[in-house]
mmCIF file of C-alpha atoms and ligand atoms in Angstrom:
data_model
loop_
_atom_site.group_PDB
_atom_site.id
_atom_site.type_symbol
_atom_site.label_atom_id
_atom_site.label_comp_id
_atom_site.label_asym_id
_atom_site.label_seq_id
_atom_site.Cartn_x
_atom_site.Cartn_y
_atom_site.Cartn_z
ATOM 1 C CA MET A 1 13.965 -13.600 22.007
ATOM 2 C CA THR A 2 17.440 -14.209 23.442
ATOM 3 C CA LEU A 3 18.339 -17.852 23.820
ATOM 4 C CA GLN A 4 20.309 -18.446 26.977
ATOM 5 C CA LEU A 5 22.341 -21.345 28.315
ATOM 6 C CA GLY A 6 20.070 -24.126 29.541
ATOM 7 C CA ASP A 7 17.126 -23.025 27.361
ATOM 8 C CA GLU A 8 15.448 -25.559 25.118
ATOM 9 C CA ALA A 9 16.707 -25.151 21.533
ATOM 10 C CA PRO A 10 13.595 -24.380 19.447
ATOM 11 C CA ASP A 11 12.533 -26.950 16.869
ATOM 12 C CA PHE A 12 11.932 -25.871 13.260
ATOM 13 C CA THR A 13 11.538 -27.160 9.740
ATOM 14 C CA ALA A 14 13.624 -25.724 6.912
ATOM 15 C CA ASP A 15 14.977 -26.352 3.431
ATOM 16 C CA THR A 16 18.649 -27.283 3.365
ATOM 17 C CA THR A 17 21.250 -28.323 0.835
ATOM 18 C CA ASP A 18 20.585 -31.906 2.035
ATOM 19 C CA GLY A 19 16.803 -31.554 1.525
ATOM 20 C CA PRO A 20 14.032 -30.457 3.893
ATOM 21 C CA ILE A 21 14.659 -31.158 7.576
ATOM 22 C CA SER A 22 12.846 -31.053 10.854
ATOM 23 C CA PHE A 23 15.600 -29.994 13.263
ATOM 24 C CA ARG A 24 14.820 -32.369 16.166
ATOM 25 C CA GLU A 25 14.304 -35.296 13.803
ATOM 26 C CA TRP A 26 17.601 -34.506 12.043
ATOM 27 C CA LYS A 27 19.410 -34.123 15.358
ATOM 28 C CA ARG A 28 18.035 -37.357 16.827
ATOM 29 C CA GLY A 29 19.232 -36.750 20.375
ATOM 30 C CA SER A 30 22.865 -36.176 19.470
ATOM 31 C CA TRP A 31 25.075 -33.145 20.112
ATOM 32 C CA ALA A 32 24.712 -30.460 17.441
ATOM 33 C CA VAL A 33 26.372 -27.228 16.337
ATOM 34 C CA LEU A 34 24.044 -24.767 14.601
ATOM 35 C CA PHE A 35 25.850 -21.734 13.201
ATOM 36 C CA SER A 36 24.875 -18.788 11.041
ATOM 37 C CA HIS A 37 26.937 -16.742 8.621
ATOM 38 C CA PRO A 38 25.854 -13.439 7.047
ATOM 39 C CA ARG A 39 25.704 -14.137 3.323
ATOM 40 C CA ASP A 40 26.634 -16.478 0.501
ATOM 41 C CA PHE A 41 29.384 -15.465 -1.953
ATOM 42 C CA THR A 42 31.280 -13.431 0.655
ATOM 43 C CA PRO A 43 34.957 -13.949 1.430
ATOM 44 C CA VAL A 44 35.041 -14.652 5.171
ATOM 45 C CA CYS A 45 31.994 -16.938 4.958
ATOM 46 C CA THR A 46 33.631 -18.908 2.143
ATOM 47 C CA THR A 47 36.683 -19.596 4.317
ATOM 48 C CA GLU A 48 34.499 -20.518 7.300
ATOM 49 C CA LEU A 49 32.386 -23.036 5.403
ATOM 50 C CA GLY A 50 35.528 -24.676 3.985
ATOM 51 C CA ALA A 51 37.013 -24.817 7.496
ATOM 52 C CA VAL A 52 33.937 -26.562 8.890
ATOM 53 C CA ALA A 53 33.937 -29.041 5.970
ATOM 54 C CA ALA A 54 37.611 -29.825 6.678
ATOM 55 C CA LEU A 55 36.849 -30.417 10.378
ATOM 56 C CA LYS A 56 33.728 -32.540 9.756
ATOM 57 C CA PRO A 57 35.534 -35.826 10.628
ATOM 58 C CA GLU A 58 36.472 -34.273 13.993
ATOM 59 C CA PHE A 59 32.839 -33.326 14.673
ATOM 60 C CA ASP A 60 31.769 -36.843 13.604
ATOM 61 C CA ARG A 61 34.327 -38.437 15.942
ATOM 62 C CA ARG A 62 32.716 -36.582 18.836
ATOM 63 C CA GLY A 63 29.173 -37.509 17.756
ATOM 64 C CA VAL A 64 28.358 -33.884 16.877
ATOM 65 C CA LYS A 65 26.111 -32.978 13.934
ATOM 66 C CA VAL A 66 26.898 -29.683 12.210
ATOM 67 C CA ILE A 67 24.463 -27.434 10.355
ATOM 68 C CA GLY A 68 24.935 -23.935 8.893
ATOM 69 C CA LEU A 69 22.434 -21.202 8.040
ATOM 70 C CA SER A 70 22.135 -17.992 6.126
ATOM 71 C CA VAL A 71 19.195 -15.985 4.836
ATOM 72 C CA ASP A 72 20.086 -16.721 1.206
ATOM 73 C CA ALA A 73 17.949 -19.051 -0.897
ATOM 74 C CA LEU A 74 18.678 -22.712 -1.573
ATOM 75 C CA ALA A 75 19.719 -22.139 -5.210
ATOM 76 C CA SER A 76 22.298 -19.611 -4.005
ATOM 77 C CA HIS A 77 23.704 -22.070 -1.426
ATOM 78 C CA GLU A 78 23.976 -24.721 -4.134
ATOM 79 C CA ASP A 79 25.836 -22.378 -6.509
ATOM 80 C CA TRP A 80 28.156 -21.147 -3.773
ATOM 81 C CA ALA A 81 29.101 -24.707 -2.746
ATOM 82 C CA GLY A 82 31.188 -24.938 -5.935
ATOM 83 C CA ASP A 83 33.150 -21.823 -4.958
ATOM 84 C CA ILE A 84 33.761 -23.160 -1.443
ATOM 85 C CA GLU A 85 35.283 -26.303 -2.911
ATOM 86 C CA ASP A 86 37.329 -24.335 -5.490
ATOM 87 C CA VAL A 87 38.766 -21.988 -2.889
ATOM 88 C CA THR A 88 39.258 -24.257 0.121
ATOM 89 C CA GLY A 89 39.519 -27.692 -1.488
ATOM 90 C CA HIS A 90 36.692 -28.947 0.738
ATOM 91 C CA ARG A 91 33.309 -29.997 -0.578
ATOM 92 C CA LEU A 92 30.302 -28.966 1.527
ATOM 93 C CA ASN A 93 29.645 -32.112 3.605
ATOM 94 C CA PHE A 94 26.984 -30.854 6.036
ATOM 95 C CA PRO A 95 23.590 -29.207 5.469
ATOM 96 C CA LEU A 96 23.225 -25.471 4.950
ATOM 97 C CA ILE A 97 19.816 -24.076 5.870
ATOM 98 C CA ALA A 98 18.195 -21.647 3.409
ATOM 99 C CA ASP A 99 16.275 -19.127 5.503
ATOM 100 C CA PRO A 100 15.072 -16.387 3.117
ATOM 101 C CA GLU A 101 12.029 -15.682 5.333
ATOM 102 C CA ARG A 102 14.383 -15.352 8.344
ATOM 103 C CA ALA A 103 12.150 -17.684 10.345
ATOM 104 C CA VAL A 104 14.991 -19.682 11.957
ATOM 105 C CA ALA A 105 17.189 -16.576 12.201
ATOM 106 C CA HIS A 106 14.536 -14.829 14.323
ATOM 107 C CA LEU A 107 13.754 -17.961 16.353
ATOM 108 C CA TYR A 108 17.418 -18.166 17.398
ATOM 109 C CA GLY A 109 18.103 -14.400 17.604
ATOM 110 C CA MET A 110 20.670 -14.518 14.807
ATOM 111 C CA ILE A 111 19.787 -11.065 13.463
ATOM 112 C CA HIS A 112 21.153 -8.230 15.604
ATOM 113 C CA PRO A 113 19.460 -5.143 14.133
ATOM 114 C CA ASN A 114 21.935 -2.639 15.547
ATOM 115 C CA ALA A 115 24.758 -4.494 13.773
ATOM 116 C CA ASP A 116 22.855 -5.338 10.570
ATOM 117 C CA ASP A 117 19.079 -5.369 10.227
ATOM 118 C CA THR A 118 19.049 -7.625 7.160
ATOM 119 C CA PHE A 119 21.633 -10.374 7.521
ATOM 120 C CA THR A 120 22.500 -12.846 10.256
ATOM 121 C CA VAL A 121 25.573 -12.264 12.420
ATOM 122 C CA ARG A 122 28.025 -15.126 13.078
ATOM 123 C CA SER A 123 26.096 -17.024 15.780
ATOM 124 C CA VAL A 124 27.044 -20.437 17.152
ATOM 125 C CA PHE A 125 24.839 -22.660 19.281
ATOM 126 C CA VAL A 126 26.127 -25.914 20.744
ATOM 127 C CA ILE A 127 23.084 -27.998 21.645
ATOM 128 C CA GLY A 128 23.250 -31.081 23.860
ATOM 129 C CA PRO A 129 21.621 -34.491 23.463
ATOM 130 C CA ASP A 130 18.878 -33.167 25.783
ATOM 131 C CA ASP A 131 18.099 -30.421 23.208
ATOM 132 C CA ARG A 132 19.277 -27.713 25.652
ATOM 133 C CA VAL A 133 21.606 -24.876 24.674
ATOM 134 C CA LYS A 134 25.093 -25.543 26.102
ATOM 135 C CA LEU A 135 27.041 -22.705 24.486
ATOM 136 C CA THR A 136 26.328 -19.531 22.540
ATOM 137 C CA LEU A 137 28.869 -17.416 20.673
ATOM 138 C CA THR A 138 28.325 -14.273 18.604
ATOM 139 C CA TYR A 139 30.957 -12.866 16.269
ATOM 140 C CA PRO A 140 30.600 -9.853 13.966
ATOM 141 C CA ALA A 141 30.543 -10.269 10.191
ATOM 142 C CA SER A 142 34.112 -8.991 9.933
ATOM 143 C CA THR A 143 35.659 -11.747 12.094
ATOM 144 C CA GLY A 144 35.847 -15.370 10.965
ATOM 145 C CA ARG A 145 35.478 -17.910 13.760
ATOM 146 C CA SER A 146 37.926 -20.507 15.038
ATOM 147 C CA PHE A 147 36.108 -23.806 14.561
ATOM 148 C CA SER A 148 38.892 -25.656 16.349
ATOM 149 C CA GLU A 149 37.910 -23.564 19.406
ATOM 150 C CA ILE A 150 34.366 -24.858 19.013
ATOM 151 C CA LEU A 151 35.719 -28.435 18.975
ATOM 152 C CA ARG A 152 37.738 -27.614 22.119
ATOM 153 C CA VAL A 153 34.570 -26.394 23.846
ATOM 154 C CA VAL A 154 32.708 -29.535 22.752
ATOM 155 C CA ASP A 155 35.490 -31.624 24.342
ATOM 156 C CA SER A 156 35.036 -29.693 27.587
ATOM 157 C CA LEU A 157 31.224 -29.891 27.471
ATOM 158 C CA GLN A 158 31.275 -33.638 26.847
ATOM 159 C CA LEU A 159 33.834 -34.277 29.611
ATOM 160 C CA THR A 160 32.138 -32.071 32.210
ATOM 161 C CA ALA A 161 28.713 -33.584 31.402
ATOM 162 C CA ASP A 162 29.998 -36.955 32.657
ATOM 163 C CA HIS A 163 32.510 -36.039 35.394
ATOM 164 C CA ALA A 164 32.482 -33.604 38.347
ATOM 165 C CA VAL A 165 35.205 -31.486 36.781
ATOM 166 C CA ALA A 166 35.653 -28.148 35.025
ATOM 167 C CA THR A 167 38.342 -27.183 32.522
ATOM 168 C CA PRO A 168 40.813 -24.342 33.056
ATOM 169 C CA ALA A 169 41.816 -21.519 30.721
ATOM 170 C CA ASP A 170 43.165 -22.712 27.373
ATOM 171 C CA TRP A 171 42.596 -26.342 28.345
ATOM 172 C CA GLN A 172 43.045 -28.926 25.604
ATOM 173 C CA ASP A 173 41.751 -32.491 25.611
ATOM 174 C CA GLY A 174 44.153 -34.603 27.705
ATOM 175 C CA ASP A 175 45.299 -31.765 29.977
ATOM 176 C CA ASN A 176 44.711 -31.732 33.724
ATOM 177 C CA VAL A 177 41.282 -30.586 34.916
ATOM 178 C CA ILE A 178 39.756 -28.913 37.986
ATOM 179 C CA ILE A 179 37.549 -30.689 40.522
ATOM 180 C CA VAL A 180 34.290 -28.719 40.892
ATOM 181 C CA PRO A 181 33.848 -26.858 44.205
ATOM 182 C CA SER A 182 30.670 -28.798 45.118
ATOM 183 C CA VAL A 183 32.740 -31.999 45.607
ATOM 184 C CA SER A 184 34.230 -32.285 49.118
ATOM 185 C CA ASP A 185 37.901 -33.247 49.549
ATOM 186 C CA GLU A 186 36.768 -36.556 51.054
ATOM 187 C CA ASP A 187 34.523 -37.271 48.071
ATOM 188 C CA ALA A 188 37.259 -36.134 45.666
ATOM 189 C CA HIS A 189 39.641 -38.765 47.085
ATOM 190 C CA GLN A 190 36.997 -41.431 46.376
ATOM 191 C CA ARG A 191 36.113 -40.191 42.886
ATOM 192 C CA PHE A 192 39.533 -39.320 41.523
ATOM 193 C CA ALA A 193 41.768 -42.370 41.927
ATOM 194 C CA LYS A 194 44.788 -40.523 40.502
ATOM 195 C CA GLY A 195 44.581 -38.001 43.355
ATOM 196 C CA PHE A 196 44.777 -34.228 43.153
ATOM 197 C CA VAL A 197 46.966 -31.291 44.074
ATOM 198 C CA ALA A 198 45.477 -28.184 45.664
ATOM 199 C CA PRO A 199 47.527 -24.991 45.234
ATOM 200 C CA LYS A 200 44.553 -23.297 46.951
ATOM 201 C CA PRO A 201 41.774 -25.000 48.918
ATOM 202 C CA TYR A 202 39.314 -24.009 46.146
ATOM 203 C CA LEU A 203 41.607 -25.013 43.242
ATOM 204 C CA ARG A 204 42.085 -28.760 43.090
ATOM 205 C CA ILE A 205 43.798 -30.146 40.006
ATOM 206 C CA THR A 206 43.565 -33.749 38.842
ATOM 207 C CA PRO A 207 44.505 -35.662 35.678
ATOM 208 C CA GLN A 208 41.724 -35.823 33.100
ATOM 209 C CA PRO A 209 39.590 -38.759 34.286
ATOM 210 C CA THR A 210 39.079 -40.188 30.786
ATOM 211 C CA GLU A 211 42.841 -40.491 30.164
ATOM 212 C CA ALA A 212 44.569 -43.879 30.699
HETATM 213 C C1 LIG B 1 32.324 -12.033 4.611
HETATM 214 O O1 LIG B 1 31.910 -13.178 4.818
HETATM 215 O O2 LIG B 1 33.394 -11.825 4.092
HETATM 216 C C2 LIG B 1 31.512 -10.864 5.059
HETATM 217 C C3 LIG B 1 30.131 -10.939 5.087
HETATM 218 C C4 LIG B 1 29.403 -9.830 5.473
HETATM 219 C C5 LIG B 1 30.055 -8.661 5.814
HETATM 220 C C6 LIG B 1 31.454 -8.600 5.806
HETATM 221 C C7 LIG B 1 32.180 -9.719 5.416
#
């Protein structure tokens, strides 16, 4: 099954480094990032897990819960955690799902058989408070992800969930934003007190509404 944007994120139970969880119960209606990595005790994965641990306060600040997954067993995750801290200086501070039966991996389409029929690829799912999939990303095993890009996307998703705006290429929190096409100019003048400029009739730029 391919999970697409807007689909309900499937619920599951699994063993994790923080004990057994039921995904929905663990998530409790907050934003969540669920990501897979291919294997424990591999170099790129070690750097990725340390990077996520370092960024955990940034995910917390945005009300986003983070959870990782690979098809290795719990004892392996627990052993590897020591290496992650040795190498990156960051202790594992979020749960890692042990999925040796590949139950969650198959539920979320994290195994791409034509890339590797045994191990998960580098999948990312951002899931909203409504338990719907808001973003999917798939990277190959050979390419470590930019988790600051995932935070940037979360900033955009959270802003655009509450305001009739979209974010342009390479947007960063605090930058100007775009008024969505479904809002008329008349309505835009009412909604966006700081006004807007329109280099084209379909491209209307306004300061980020959440900025002072
Ligand atoms: C790694 O994390 O370094 C890795 C894992 C699987 C294949 C290639 C690299």
